[in-house]
């Protein structure tokens, strides 16, 4: 997803909660701005601190039940992204464990992403939709 597309989603600011990420066990991201949105095919989960550091994840919305669900990188959907100090970092492999609650108005999870020589990014999130109506959480496919 391009920075412009991410900015558009973040301008909607539809989720509250926490999103924290660590690089080799050192916290580098504690997001005050989070996205939890649904497209036709997936849920998008983003944490950022003004685009200095960003983690973008996605899971298929076809997952059945609340979970926990394990999704591995690369996925068939949207490309996952890690940006550290304004620089995109290539993800070698990764895993996201996600659990939904309250009719998918809440999502919580953990992730572990191998960036090769750049290190290992781990983290967790616990997000709640601010506007829980289905029509309010759907975004247009990018």
GROMACS .gro file of C-alpha atoms in nm:
model
  142
    1UNK     CA    1   0.000   0.000   0.000
    2UNK     CA    2   0.140   0.342  -0.088
    3UNK     CA    3   0.189   0.610   0.175
    4UNK     CA    4  -0.095   0.812   0.015
    5UNK     CA    5  -0.334   0.515   0.045
    6UNK     CA    6  -0.227   0.461   0.406
    7UNK     CA    7  -0.272   0.834   0.475
    8UNK     CA    8  -0.625   0.820   0.337
    9UNK     CA    9  -0.712   0.533   0.572
   10UNK     CA   10  -0.544   0.701   0.869
   11UNK     CA   11  -0.733   1.026   0.804
   12UNK     CA   12  -1.054   0.832   0.873
   13UNK     CA   13  -0.914   0.741   1.217
   14UNK     CA   14  -1.175   0.475   1.280
   15UNK     CA   15  -1.016   0.279   1.565
   16UNK     CA   16  -0.905   0.334   1.921
   17UNK     CA   17  -0.679   0.116   2.128
   18UNK     CA   18  -0.314   0.024   2.133
   19UNK     CA   19  -0.059  -0.083   1.874
   20UNK     CA   20   0.299  -0.143   1.987
   21UNK     CA   21   0.599  -0.276   1.792
   22UNK     CA   22   0.952  -0.372   1.889
   23UNK     CA   23   1.267  -0.408   1.679
   24UNK     CA   24   1.489  -0.675   1.836
   25UNK     CA   25   1.302  -0.629   2.167
   26UNK     CA   26   1.343  -0.248   2.171
   27UNK     CA   27   1.018  -0.050   2.136
   28UNK     CA   28   1.019   0.164   1.823
   29UNK     CA   29   0.646   0.222   1.771
   30UNK     CA   30   0.367   0.307   2.011
   31UNK     CA   31   0.090   0.418   1.783
   32UNK     CA   32  -0.162   0.680   1.878
   33UNK     CA   33  -0.317   0.656   1.531
   34UNK     CA   34  -0.460   0.320   1.426
   35UNK     CA   35  -0.672   0.179   1.146
   36UNK     CA   36  -0.896  -0.125   1.156
   37UNK     CA   37  -1.085  -0.133   0.828
   38UNK     CA   38  -1.253  -0.386   0.602
   39UNK     CA   39  -1.234  -0.407   0.223
   40UNK     CA   40  -1.418  -0.658   0.007
   41UNK     CA   41  -1.155  -0.924   0.078
   42UNK     CA   42  -0.968  -0.842   0.397
   43UNK     CA   43  -0.928  -0.654   0.722
   44UNK     CA   44  -0.653  -0.392   0.729
   45UNK     CA   45  -0.471  -0.322   1.056
   46UNK     CA   46  -0.228  -0.028   1.073
   47UNK     CA   47  -0.033   0.141   1.348
   48UNK     CA   48   0.182   0.451   1.289
   49UNK     CA   49   0.339   0.750   1.458
   50UNK     CA   50   0.311   1.016   1.189
   51UNK     CA   51   0.479   0.794   0.925
   52UNK     CA   52   0.815   0.786   1.100
   53UNK     CA   53   0.742   0.425   1.192
   54UNK     CA   54   0.453   0.221   1.052
   55UNK     CA   55   0.337  -0.140   1.058
   56UNK     CA   56   0.066  -0.243   0.811
   57UNK     CA   57  -0.095  -0.588   0.829
   58UNK     CA   58  -0.396  -0.758   0.676
   59UNK     CA   59  -0.599  -1.073   0.724
   60UNK     CA   60  -0.862  -1.227   0.498
   61UNK     CA   61  -1.217  -1.137   0.603
   62UNK     CA   62  -1.322  -1.489   0.501
   63UNK     CA   63  -1.173  -1.630   0.823
   64UNK     CA   64  -1.446  -1.819   1.006
   65UNK     CA   65  -1.519  -1.758   1.371
   66UNK     CA   66  -1.345  -1.531   1.616
   67UNK     CA   67  -1.016  -1.720   1.628
   68UNK     CA   68  -0.745  -1.707   1.721
   69UNK     CA   69  -0.640  -1.726   1.358
   70UNK     CA   70  -0.281  -1.758   1.237
   71UNK     CA   71  -0.195  -1.583   0.911
   72UNK     CA   72   0.152  -1.609   0.759
   73UNK     CA   73   0.344  -1.375   0.532
   74UNK     CA   74   0.333  -1.358   0.240
   75UNK     CA   75  -0.044  -1.365   0.220
   76UNK     CA   76  -0.263  -1.378  -0.088
   77UNK     CA   77  -0.396  -1.032   0.002
   78UNK     CA   78  -0.246  -0.692   0.064
   79UNK     CA   79   0.131  -0.678   0.107
   80UNK     CA   80   0.240  -0.628   0.469
   81UNK     CA   81   0.469  -0.335   0.538
   82UNK     CA   82   0.716  -0.219   0.801
   83UNK     CA   83   0.861   0.131   0.791
   84UNK     CA   84   1.132   0.233   1.039
   85UNK     CA   85   1.268   0.590   1.046
   86UNK     CA   86   1.087   0.667   0.719
   87UNK     CA   87   1.245   0.367   0.537
   88UNK     CA   88   1.050   0.063   0.418
   89UNK     CA   89   1.201  -0.262   0.540
   90UNK     CA   90   1.158  -0.581   0.336
   91UNK     CA   91   0.980  -0.857   0.524
   92UNK     CA   92   1.136  -1.201   0.470
   93UNK     CA   93   0.869  -1.395   0.656
   94UNK     CA   94   0.616  -1.333   0.928
   95UNK     CA   95   0.324  -1.451   1.131
   96UNK     CA   96   0.019  -1.273   1.267
   97UNK     CA   97  -0.215  -1.423   1.526
   98UNK     CA   98  -0.546  -1.239   1.537
   99UNK     CA   99  -0.864  -1.276   1.742
  100UNK     CA  100  -1.191  -1.098   1.674
  101UNK     CA  101  -1.461  -1.012   1.928
  102UNK     CA  102  -1.796  -0.836   1.950
  103UNK     CA  103  -1.905  -0.926   1.595
  104UNK     CA  104  -1.562  -0.822   1.461
  105UNK     CA  105  -1.588  -0.472   1.608
  106UNK     CA  106  -1.278  -0.556   1.812
  107UNK     CA  107  -0.954  -0.715   1.698
  108UNK     CA  108  -0.650  -0.811   1.902
  109UNK     CA  109  -0.334  -0.985   1.801
  110UNK     CA  110   0.038  -1.040   1.803
  111UNK     CA  111   0.285  -1.044   1.518
  112UNK     CA  112   0.643  -1.150   1.450
  113UNK     CA  113   0.814  -1.033   1.130
  114UNK     CA  114   1.163  -1.130   1.014
  115UNK     CA  115   1.335  -0.840   0.836
  116UNK     CA  116   1.653  -1.034   0.765
  117UNK     CA  117   1.964  -0.834   0.852
  118UNK     CA  118   1.748  -0.542   0.971
  119UNK     CA  119   1.625  -0.755   1.264
  120UNK     CA  120   1.302  -0.897   1.394
  121UNK     CA  121   0.988  -0.691   1.452
  122UNK     CA  122   0.739  -0.815   1.708
  123UNK     CA  123   0.437  -0.648   1.856
  124UNK     CA  124   0.075  -0.651   1.957
  125UNK     CA  125  -0.244  -0.458   1.909
  126UNK     CA  126  -0.590  -0.435   2.061
  127UNK     CA  127  -0.826  -0.219   1.856
  128UNK     CA  128  -1.193  -0.122   1.874
  129UNK     CA  129  -1.393   0.039   1.598
  130UNK     CA  130  -1.511   0.387   1.683
  131UNK     CA  131  -1.797   0.360   1.432
  132UNK     CA  132  -1.908  -0.003   1.445
  133UNK     CA  133  -2.174  -0.002   1.171
  134UNK     CA  134  -2.079  -0.226   0.879
  135UNK     CA  135  -2.113   0.058   0.630
  136UNK     CA  136  -1.884   0.278   0.838
  137UNK     CA  137  -1.601   0.028   0.859
  138UNK     CA  138  -1.592  -0.068   0.493
  139UNK     CA  139  -1.340   0.115   0.280
  140UNK     CA  140  -1.306   0.103  -0.093
  141UNK     CA  141  -1.058  -0.152  -0.225
  142UNK     CA  142  -0.725   0.010  -0.303
   0.00000   0.00000   0.00000
